[in-house]
CSV table of N, CA, C and O in Angstrom, one decimal:
chain,number,residue,atom,x,y,z
A,489,MET,N,106.6,136.3,107.6
A,489,MET,CA,106.4,137.6,108.3
A,489,MET,C,105.7,138.6,107.4
A,489,MET,O,106.0,138.6,106.2
A,490,ALA,N,104.7,139.3,107.8
A,490,ALA,CA,104.0,140.2,107.0
A,490,ALA,C,104.9,141.5,106.7
A,490,ALA,O,105.8,141.8,107.5
A,491,SER,N,104.6,142.1,105.6
A,491,SER,CA,105.3,143.3,105.2
A,491,SER,C,105.0,144.4,106.1
A,491,SER,O,104.0,144.4,106.9
A,492,LEU,N,105.8,145.4,106.1
A,492,LEU,CA,105.6,146.6,107.0
A,492,LEU,C,104.3,147.3,106.7
A,492,LEU,O,103.5,147.7,107.6
A,493,ARG,N,103.9,147.3,105.4
A,493,ARG,CA,102.7,147.9,105.0
A,493,ARG,C,101.5,147.1,105.6
A,493,ARG,O,100.5,147.7,106.1
A,494,ASP,N,101.6,145.8,105.6
A,494,ASP,CA,100.5,145.0,106.1
A,494,ASP,C,100.4,145.2,107.7
A,494,ASP,O,99.3,145.2,108.2
A,495,GLN,N,101.6,145.3,108.3
A,495,GLN,CA,101.6,145.5,109.7
A,495,GLN,C,101.0,146.8,110.2
A,495,GLN,O,100.3,146.9,111.2
A,496,LEU,N,101.2,147.9,109.4
A,496,LEU,CA,100.7,149.2,109.7
A,496,LEU,C,99.3,149.5,109.3
A,496,LEU,O,98.7,150.4,109.8
A,497,SER,N,98.8,148.7,108.4
A,497,SER,CA,97.5,148.9,107.9
A,497,SER,C,96.4,148.0,108.5
A,497,SER,O,95.3,147.9,107.9
A,498,GLY,N,96.7,147.4,109.6
A,498,GLY,CA,95.7,146.5,110.3
A,498,GLY,C,94.6,147.2,110.9
A,498,GLY,O,94.7,148.4,111.4
A,499,LEU,N,93.5,146.6,111.0
A,499,LEU,CA,92.3,147.1,111.7
A,499,LEU,C,92.5,147.1,113.2
A,499,LEU,O,92.9,146.1,113.8
A,500,VAL,N,92.2,148.2,113.9
A,500,VAL,CA,92.4,148.3,115.4
A,500,VAL,C,91.1,148.6,116.1
A,500,VAL,O,91.0,148.4,117.3
A,501,TYR,N,90.1,149.0,115.3
A,501,TYR,CA,88.8,149.3,115.9
A,501,TYR,C,87.7,149.0,114.9
A,501,TYR,O,87.8,149.3,113.7
A,502,SER,N,86.6,148.5,115.4
A,502,SER,CA,85.4,148.2,114.5
A,502,SER,C,84.2,148.7,115.3
A,502,SER,O,84.0,148.4,116.5
A,503,THR,N,83.3,149.4,114.6
A,503,THR,CA,82.1,149.8,115.2
A,503,THR,C,81.2,148.7,115.6
A,503,THR,O,80.4,148.8,116.5
A,504,GLU,N,81.3,147.6,115.0
A,504,GLU,CA,80.5,146.4,115.3
A,504,GLU,C,81.0,145.6,116.5
A,504,GLU,O,80.3,145.2,117.4
A,505,HIS,N,82.4,145.5,116.7
A,505,HIS,CA,82.9,144.7,117.7
A,505,HIS,C,83.7,145.5,118.8
A,505,HIS,O,84.1,145.0,119.8
A,506,GLY,N,84.1,146.7,118.5
A,506,GLY,CA,84.9,147.5,119.4
A,506,GLY,C,86.4,147.3,119.1
A,506,GLY,O,86.8,147.2,117.9
A,507,ASP,N,87.2,147.3,120.1
A,507,ASP,CA,88.7,147.1,119.9
A,507,ASP,C,89.0,145.8,119.3
A,507,ASP,O,88.4,144.8,119.7
A,508,ILE,N,90.0,145.7,118.5
A,508,ILE,CA,90.4,144.5,117.8
A,508,ILE,C,91.9,144.2,118.2
A,508,ILE,O,92.7,145.1,118.3
A,509,CYS,N,92.2,143.0,118.5
A,509,CYS,CA,93.5,142.6,118.8
A,509,CYS,C,94.4,142.6,117.6
A,509,CYS,O,94.0,142.1,116.5
A,510,PRO,N,95.5,143.3,117.6
A,510,PRO,CA,96.4,143.5,116.4
A,510,PRO,C,97.1,142.2,116.0
A,510,PRO,O,97.5,142.0,114.9
A,511,GLN,N,97.2,141.2,116.9
A,511,GLN,CA,97.9,140.0,116.5
A,511,GLN,C,97.0,138.9,115.9
A,511,GLN,O,97.3,138.4,114.9
A,512,CYS,N,95.8,138.7,116.5
A,512,CYS,CA,94.9,137.6,116.0
A,512,CYS,C,93.8,138.2,115.2
A,512,CYS,O,93.0,137.4,114.7
A,513,ARG,N,93.6,139.5,115.2
A,513,ARG,CA,92.5,140.2,114.5
A,513,ARG,C,91.1,139.8,115.0
A,513,ARG,O,90.2,139.8,114.2
A,514,GLU,N,91.0,139.3,116.2
A,514,GLU,CA,89.7,139.0,116.8
A,514,GLU,C,89.3,140.2,117.7
A,514,GLU,O,90.2,141.0,118.2
A,515,PRO,N,88.0,140.3,118.0
A,515,PRO,CA,87.6,141.3,119.0
A,515,PRO,C,88.3,141.1,120.4
A,515,PRO,O,88.6,139.9,120.7
A,516,ARG,N,88.6,142.1,121.2
A,516,ARG,CA,89.3,142.0,122.4
A,516,ARG,C,88.6,140.9,123.4
A,516,ARG,O,89.3,140.2,124.1
A,517,GLU,N,87.3,140.9,123.4
A,517,GLU,CA,86.6,140.0,124.2
A,517,GLU,C,86.9,138.5,123.8
A,517,GLU,O,86.8,137.6,124.7
A,518,ALA,N,87.1,138.2,122.6
A,518,ALA,CA,87.3,136.9,122.1
A,518,ALA,C,88.8,136.5,121.9
A,518,ALA,O,89.1,135.4,121.5
A,519,CYS,N,89.7,137.5,122.2
A,519,CYS,CA,91.1,137.3,122.0
A,519,CYS,C,91.7,136.2,123.0
A,519,CYS,O,91.4,136.3,124.1
A,520,ARG,N,92.5,135.3,122.5
A,520,ARG,CA,93.1,134.3,123.3
A,520,ARG,C,94.6,134.4,123.3
A,520,ARG,O,95.3,133.4,123.6
A,521,CYS,N,95.1,135.5,122.8
A,521,CYS,CA,96.6,135.6,122.7
A,521,CYS,C,97.3,135.5,124.0
A,521,CYS,O,98.3,134.8,124.1
A,522,ALA,N,96.8,136.1,125.1
A,522,ALA,CA,97.4,136.0,126.4
A,522,ALA,C,97.4,134.6,127.0
A,522,ALA,O,98.4,134.1,127.5
A,523,GLU,N,96.3,133.9,126.8
A,523,GLU,CA,96.2,132.5,127.2
A,523,GLU,C,97.1,131.6,126.5
A,523,GLU,O,97.8,130.7,127.0
A,524,GLN,N,97.3,131.8,125.2
A,524,GLN,CA,98.2,131.0,124.4
A,524,GLN,C,99.7,131.3,124.8
A,524,GLN,O,100.5,130.4,124.8
A,525,ALA,N,100.0,132.6,125.0
A,525,ALA,CA,101.3,132.9,125.5
A,525,ALA,C,101.6,132.3,126.8
A,525,ALA,O,102.7,131.8,127.1
A,526,ASP,N,100.7,132.3,127.7
A,526,ASP,CA,100.8,131.7,129.1
A,526,ASP,C,101.0,130.2,128.9
A,526,ASP,O,101.8,129.5,129.6
A,527,ALA,N,100.2,129.5,128.0
A,527,ALA,CA,100.4,128.1,127.8
A,527,ALA,C,101.7,127.7,127.2
A,527,ALA,O,102.3,126.7,127.6
A,528,ALA,N,102.2,128.6,126.3
A,528,ALA,CA,103.5,128.3,125.7
A,528,ALA,C,104.6,128.5,126.8
A,528,ALA,O,105.6,127.7,126.8
A,529,ARG,N,104.5,129.5,127.7
A,529,ARG,CA,105.5,129.6,128.7
A,529,ARG,C,105.5,128.4,129.6
A,529,ARG,O,106.6,127.9,130.0
A,530,LEU,N,104.3,127.9,130.0
A,530,LEU,CA,104.2,126.7,130.9
A,530,LEU,C,104.8,125.5,130.2
A,530,LEU,O,105.4,124.6,130.9
A,531,ALA,N,104.6,125.4,128.9
A,531,ALA,CA,105.1,124.2,128.2
A,531,ALA,C,106.7,124.2,128.1
A,531,ALA,O,107.3,123.1,128.1
A,532,ASP,N,107.3,125.3,128.2
A,532,ASP,CA,108.8,125.4,128.1
A,532,ASP,C,109.5,125.1,129.4
A,532,ASP,O,110.7,125.0,129.5
A,533,LEU,N,108.7,125.0,130.5
A,533,LEU,CA,109.3,124.9,131.9
A,533,LEU,C,109.7,123.4,132.1
A,533,LEU,O,109.1,122.5,131.6
A,534,ASP,N,110.7,123.2,133.0
A,534,ASP,CA,111.2,121.9,133.3
A,534,ASP,C,110.8,121.4,134.7
A,534,ASP,O,111.1,120.4,135.1
A,535,GLY,N,110.0,122.3,135.4
A,535,GLY,CA,109.5,121.9,136.7
A,535,GLY,C,110.4,122.3,137.9
A,535,GLY,O,110.1,122.0,139.0
A,536,ILE,N,111.5,122.9,137.6
A,536,ILE,CA,112.4,123.3,138.7
A,536,ILE,C,112.4,124.8,138.8
A,536,ILE,O,112.5,125.5,137.8
A,537,VAL,N,112.1,125.3,140.0
A,537,VAL,CA,112.1,126.7,140.3
A,537,VAL,C,113.5,127.1,140.6
A,537,VAL,O,114.1,126.5,141.5
A,538,ARG,N,113.9,128.2,140.0
A,538,ARG,CA,115.3,128.7,140.2
A,538,ARG,C,115.3,130.1,140.9
A,538,ARG,O,114.6,130.9,140.4
A,539,ILE,N,116.1,130.2,141.9
A,539,ILE,CA,116.1,131.4,142.7
A,539,ILE,C,117.6,131.9,142.6
A,539,ILE,O,118.5,131.2,142.8
A,540,ARG,N,117.7,133.2,142.2
A,540,ARG,CA,119.0,133.8,142.0
A,540,ARG,C,119.0,135.2,142.5
A,540,ARG,O,117.9,135.9,142.5
A,541,ARG,N,120.1,135.7,142.9
A,541,ARG,CA,120.3,137.1,143.3
A,541,ARG,C,120.9,137.9,142.1
A,541,ARG,O,121.9,137.5,141.5
A,542,GLU,N,120.3,139.0,141.7
A,542,GLU,CA,120.8,139.8,140.6
A,542,GLU,C,121.0,141.2,141.1
A,542,GLU,O,120.2,141.8,141.8
A,543,THR,N,122.1,141.8,140.5
A,543,THR,CA,122.3,143.3,140.7
A,543,THR,C,122.6,144.0,139.4
A,543,THR,O,122.6,145.2,139.4
A,544,SER,N,122.7,143.2,138.3
A,544,SER,CA,123.0,143.8,137.0
A,544,SER,C,121.9,144.7,136.5
A,544,SER,O,120.7,144.4,136.5
A,545,GLY,N,122.3,145.9,136.2
A,545,GLY,CA,121.4,146.9,135.7
A,545,GLY,C,120.5,147.5,136.7
A,545,GLY,O,119.5,148.1,136.4
A,546,ARG,N,120.8,147.4,138.0
A,546,ARG,CA,120.0,147.9,139.1
A,546,ARG,C,120.7,148.9,140.0
A,546,ARG,O,120.4,149.0,141.1
A,547,LYS,N,121.8,149.5,139.5
A,547,LYS,CA,122.6,150.5,140.2
A,547,LYS,C,123.1,149.9,141.5
A,547,LYS,O,123.1,150.6,142.5
A,548,GLY,N,123.5,148.6,141.5
A,548,GLY,CA,124.1,148.0,142.7
A,548,GLY,C,123.0,147.4,143.7
A,548,GLY,O,123.4,146.8,144.6
A,549,LYS,N,121.8,147.7,143.5
A,549,LYS,CA,120.7,147.2,144.4
A,549,LYS,C,120.4,145.8,144.0
A,549,LYS,O,120.2,145.5,142.9
A,550,GLY,N,120.4,144.9,145.0
A,550,GLY,CA,120.2,143.5,144.7
A,550,GLY,C,118.7,143.2,144.8
A,550,GLY,O,118.0,143.7,145.6
A,551,VAL,N,118.3,142.3,143.9
A,551,VAL,CA,116.9,141.7,144.0
A,551,VAL,C,117.1,140.2,143.9
A,551,VAL,O,118.0,139.7,143.3
A,552,THR,N,116.1,139.5,144.4
A,552,THR,CA,116.1,138.0,144.3
A,552,THR,C,115.0,137.7,143.2
A,552,THR,O,113.9,138.2,143.3
A,553,THR,N,115.4,137.0,142.2
A,553,THR,CA,114.5,136.6,141.1
A,553,THR,C,114.1,135.1,141.2
A,553,THR,O,115.0,134.3,141.6
A,554,ILE,N,112.9,134.8,141.0
A,554,ILE,CA,112.4,133.5,141.0
A,554,ILE,C,111.8,133.2,139.6
A,554,ILE,O,110.8,133.8,139.2
A,555,SER,N,112.4,132.2,138.9
A,555,SER,CA,111.9,131.9,137.6
A,555,SER,C,111.6,130.4,137.5
A,555,SER,O,112.0,129.6,138.3
A,556,GLY,N,110.8,130.0,136.5
A,556,GLY,CA,110.5,128.6,136.3
A,556,GLY,C,109.3,128.1,137.1
A,556,GLY,O,109.2,126.9,137.3
A,557,VAL,N,108.5,129.0,137.7
A,557,VAL,CA,107.4,128.5,138.6
A,557,VAL,C,106.3,128.0,137.6
A,557,VAL,O,105.8,128.8,136.8
A,558,PRO,N,105.9,126.7,137.8
A,558,PRO,CA,104.9,126.2,136.9
A,558,PRO,C,103.4,126.5,137.3
A,558,PRO,O,102.7,125.6,137.6
A,559,LEU,N,103.1,127.8,137.2
A,559,LEU,CA,101.8,128.2,137.6
A,559,LEU,C,101.3,129.2,136.5
A,559,LEU,O,102.0,129.8,135.8
A,560,ALA,N,99.9,129.3,136.4
A,560,ALA,CA,99.3,130.2,135.4
A,560,ALA,C,99.5,131.6,135.9
A,560,ALA,O,99.9,131.8,137.1
A,561,GLU,N,99.3,132.6,135.1
A,561,GLU,CA,99.6,134.0,135.4
A,561,GLU,C,98.9,134.5,136.6
A,561,GLU,O,99.4,135.1,137.5
A,562,LYS,N,97.6,134.1,136.8
A,562,LYS,CA,96.8,134.5,137.9
A,562,LYS,C,97.3,134.0,139.2
A,562,LYS,O,97.5,134.7,140.2
A,563,ASP,N,97.7,132.7,139.2
A,563,ASP,CA,98.2,132.0,140.4
A,563,ASP,C,99.6,132.5,140.7
A,563,ASP,O,100.0,132.6,141.8
A,564,LEU,N,100.4,132.9,139.6
A,564,LEU,CA,101.7,133.5,139.8
A,564,LEU,C,101.6,134.8,140.5
A,564,LEU,O,102.5,135.1,141.4
A,565,LYS,N,100.6,135.6,140.2
A,565,LYS,CA,100.5,136.9,140.9
A,565,LYS,C,100.2,136.7,142.4
A,565,LYS,O,100.7,137.4,143.2
A,566,GLU,N,99.3,135.7,142.7
A,566,GLU,CA,99.0,135.4,144.1
A,566,GLU,C,100.2,134.9,144.8
A,566,GLU,O,100.4,135.3,146.0
A,567,LEU,N,101.0,134.1,144.2
A,567,LEU,CA,102.2,133.6,144.8
A,567,LEU,C,103.2,134.7,145.1
A,567,LEU,O,103.8,134.8,146.1
A,568,ALA,N,103.4,135.6,144.1
A,568,ALA,CA,104.3,136.8,144.2
A,568,ALA,C,103.9,137.6,145.4
A,568,ALA,O,104.7,138.1,146.2
A,569,LYS,N,102.6,137.9,145.5
A,569,LYS,CA,102.0,138.7,146.6
A,569,LYS,C,102.3,138.0,148.0
A,569,LYS,O,102.8,138.7,148.9
A,570,ALA,N,102.1,136.7,148.1
A,570,ALA,CA,102.4,136.0,149.3
A,570,ALA,C,103.9,136.0,149.7
A,570,ALA,O,104.2,136.2,150.8
A,571,LEU,N,104.7,135.8,148.7
A,571,LEU,CA,106.2,135.8,148.9
A,571,LEU,C,106.7,137.2,149.4
A,571,LEU,O,107.5,137.3,150.2
A,572,LYS,N,106.2,138.2,148.7
A,572,LYS,CA,106.5,139.6,149.1
A,572,LYS,C,106.1,139.9,150.6
A,572,LYS,O,106.8,140.5,151.3
A,573,LYS,N,104.9,139.4,150.9
A,573,LYS,CA,104.4,139.6,152.3
A,573,LYS,C,105.3,138.8,153.3
A,573,LYS,O,105.6,139.3,154.4
A,574,ARG,N,105.7,137.6,152.9
A,574,ARG,CA,106.5,136.8,153.8
A,574,ARG,C,107.9,137.4,154.0
A,574,ARG,O,108.4,137.4,155.1
A,575,CYS,N,108.4,138.1,153.0
A,575,CYS,CA,109.7,138.7,153.2
A,575,CYS,C,109.6,140.1,153.7
A,575,CYS,O,110.6,140.7,154.2
A,576,GLY,N,108.5,140.7,153.7
A,576,GLY,CA,108.3,142.0,154.2
A,576,GLY,C,108.9,143.1,153.3
A,576,GLY,O,109.3,144.2,153.8
A,577,THR,N,109.0,142.8,152.0
A,577,THR,CA,109.5,143.8,151.0
A,577,THR,C,108.6,143.9,149.8
A,577,THR,O,107.6,143.2,149.7
A,578,GLY,N,109.0,144.8,148.9
A,578,GLY,CA,108.3,145.0,147.7
A,578,GLY,C,108.9,144.1,146.6
A,578,GLY,O,109.8,143.3,146.8
A,579,GLY,N,108.3,144.2,145.5
A,579,GLY,CA,108.7,143.4,144.3
A,579,GLY,C,107.8,143.6,143.2
A,579,GLY,O,107.0,144.4,143.2
A,580,ALA,N,108.0,142.7,142.2
A,580,ALA,CA,107.2,142.8,141.0
A,580,ALA,C,107.1,141.4,140.3
A,580,ALA,O,107.9,140.5,140.6
A,581,LEU,N,106.2,141.3,139.3
A,581,LEU,CA,106.1,140.2,138.5
A,581,LEU,C,106.3,140.6,137.1
A,581,LEU,O,105.4,141.4,136.6
A,582,LYS,N,107.3,140.2,136.4
A,582,LYS,CA,107.6,140.6,135.0
A,582,LYS,C,107.9,139.4,134.1
A,582,LYS,O,108.8,138.7,134.4
A,583,ASP,N,107.1,139.2,133.1
A,583,ASP,CA,107.3,138.1,132.2
A,583,ASP,C,107.4,136.8,132.8
A,583,ASP,O,108.3,136.0,132.4
A,584,GLY,N,106.7,136.5,133.8
A,584,GLY,CA,106.7,135.2,134.4
A,584,GLY,C,107.9,135.0,135.4
A,584,GLY,O,108.1,133.9,136.0
A,585,VAL,N,108.6,136.1,135.7
A,585,VAL,CA,109.7,136.1,136.7
A,585,VAL,C,109.3,137.0,137.9
A,585,VAL,O,108.9,138.1,137.7
A,586,ILE,N,109.3,136.4,139.1
A,586,ILE,CA,109.0,137.1,140.3
A,586,ILE,C,110.3,137.8,140.8
A,586,ILE,O,111.3,137.2,141.0
A,587,GLU,N,110.2,139.1,141.1
A,587,GLU,CA,111.3,139.9,141.6
A,587,GLU,C,111.0,140.3,143.0
A,587,GLU,O,110.0,141.0,143.2
A,588,ILE,N,111.9,140.0,144.0
A,588,ILE,CA,111.7,140.4,145.3
A,588,ILE,C,112.9,141.3,145.7
A,588,ILE,O,114.0,140.9,145.5
A,589,GLN,N,112.6,142.5,146.3
A,589,GLN,CA,113.7,143.4,146.6
A,589,GLN,C,114.5,142.8,147.8
A,589,GLN,O,114.0,142.4,148.8
A,590,GLY,N,115.8,142.9,147.6
A,590,GLY,CA,116.7,142.4,148.7
A,590,GLY,C,117.2,141.0,148.4
A,590,GLY,O,116.7,140.3,147.5
A,591,ASP,N,118.0,140.5,149.3
A,591,ASP,CA,118.5,139.1,149.3
A,591,ASP,C,117.8,138.2,150.2
A,591,ASP,O,118.1,138.2,151.4
A,592,HIS,N,116.8,137.5,149.7
A,592,HIS,CA,116.0,136.6,150.6
A,592,HIS,C,116.0,135.2,150.1
A,592,HIS,O,115.0,134.5,150.1
A,593,ARG,N,117.1,134.8,149.5
A,593,ARG,CA,117.1,133.4,148.9
A,593,ARG,C,116.8,132.3,149.8
A,593,ARG,O,116.0,131.4,149.5
A,594,ASP,N,117.3,132.3,151.0
A,594,ASP,CA,117.0,131.2,152.0
A,594,ASP,C,115.6,131.2,152.4
A,594,ASP,O,115.0,130.1,152.5
A,595,THR,N,115.0,132.3,152.7
A,595,THR,CA,113.6,132.4,153.1
A,595,THR,C,112.7,131.9,152.0
A,595,THR,O,111.8,131.2,152.2
A,596,LEU,N,113.0,132.4,150.8
A,596,LEU,CA,112.1,132.0,149.7
A,596,LEU,C,112.3,130.5,149.3
A,596,LEU,O,111.3,129.9,149.0
A,597,LYS,N,113.5,130.0,149.5
A,597,LYS,CA,113.7,128.6,149.2
A,597,LYS,C,112.9,127.7,150.1
A,597,LYS,O,112.2,126.8,149.7
A,598,SER,N,113.0,128.0,151.4
A,598,SER,CA,112.2,127.2,152.4
A,598,SER,C,110.7,127.4,152.2
A,598,SER,O,110.0,126.4,152.3
A,599,GLU,N,110.2,128.6,151.9
A,599,GLU,CA,108.8,128.8,151.7
A,599,GLU,C,108.3,128.0,150.4
A,599,GLU,O,107.2,127.4,150.5
A,600,LEU,N,109.1,128.1,149.3
A,600,LEU,CA,108.6,127.4,148.1
A,600,LEU,C,108.7,125.9,148.3
A,600,LEU,O,107.8,125.2,147.7
A,601,GLU,N,109.7,125.4,149.0
A,601,GLU,CA,109.8,123.9,149.2
A,601,GLU,C,108.6,123.5,150.1
A,601,GLU,O,108.1,122.4,149.9
A,602,ARG,N,108.2,124.3,151.1
A,602,ARG,CA,107.1,124.0,151.9
A,602,ARG,C,105.8,123.9,151.1
A,602,ARG,O,104.9,123.1,151.4
A,603,GLN,N,105.7,124.7,150.0
A,603,GLN,CA,104.5,124.7,149.1
A,603,GLN,C,104.6,123.5,148.1
A,603,GLN,O,103.7,123.4,147.3
A,604,GLY,N,105.7,122.8,148.1
A,604,GLY,CA,105.8,121.6,147.2
A,604,GLY,C,106.5,121.8,145.9
A,604,GLY,O,106.5,120.9,145.1
A,605,PHE,N,107.2,122.9,145.8
A,605,PHE,CA,108.0,123.1,144.5
A,605,PHE,C,109.4,122.5,144.7
A,605,PHE,O,110.0,122.5,145.8
A,606,LYS,N,110.0,122.1,143.6
A,606,LYS,CA,111.4,121.6,143.6
A,606,LYS,C,112.2,122.9,143.3
A,606,LYS,O,112.0,123.5,142.2
A,607,VAL,N,113.1,123.2,144.2
A,607,VAL,CA,113.8,124.5,144.2
A,607,VAL,C,115.3,124.3,144.1
A,607,VAL,O,115.9,123.5,144.7
A,608,LYS,N,116.0,125.2,143.2
A,608,LYS,CA,117.4,125.2,143.1
A,608,LYS,C,117.9,126.6,143.3
A,608,LYS,O,117.2,127.6,142.8
A,609,LEU,N,119.0,126.8,144.0
A,609,LEU,CA,119.6,128.1,144.1
A,609,LEU,C,120.5,128.2,142.9
A,609,LEU,O,121.5,127.4,142.7
A,610,ALA,N,120.4,129.2,142.0
A,610,ALA,CA,121.1,129.4,140.8
A,610,ALA,C,122.1,130.6,140.9
A,610,ALA,O,121.8,131.5,141.8
A,611,GLY,N,123.1,130.6,140.1
A,611,GLY,CA,124.0,131.8,140.1
A,611,GLY,C,125.0,131.7,141.3
A,611,GLY,O,125.1,130.8,142.0
A,612,GLY,N,125.7,132.9,141.5
A,612,GLY,CA,126.7,132.9,142.5
A,612,GLY,C,126.2,133.3,143.7
A,612,GLY,O,126.1,133.0,144.8
């Protein structure tokens, strides 16, 4: 790990290349950090999509979370949009986890199985 001085003294802008990525020190146009992070996330998955209902830290409001979907970030956004539309509610995509407002586990399970994913209901 780099020292604090090295972390704080990194180049963030160059007149030749413009913005510089702080992690790989490449110009933003040539940066591959997001692709590498997405590839690492996909490598850690076991191929099973898990659907669970969560209320923790949400002031009692329940959301249905879908994790473990083996798709790239762009395709994951499209899937999240389609699932939100199917349920007729809002939601979000955070760190590879799709959050759908409300308890829609059965609807989401049937929709994901129809699309060919192996699905498990997790949690209580």
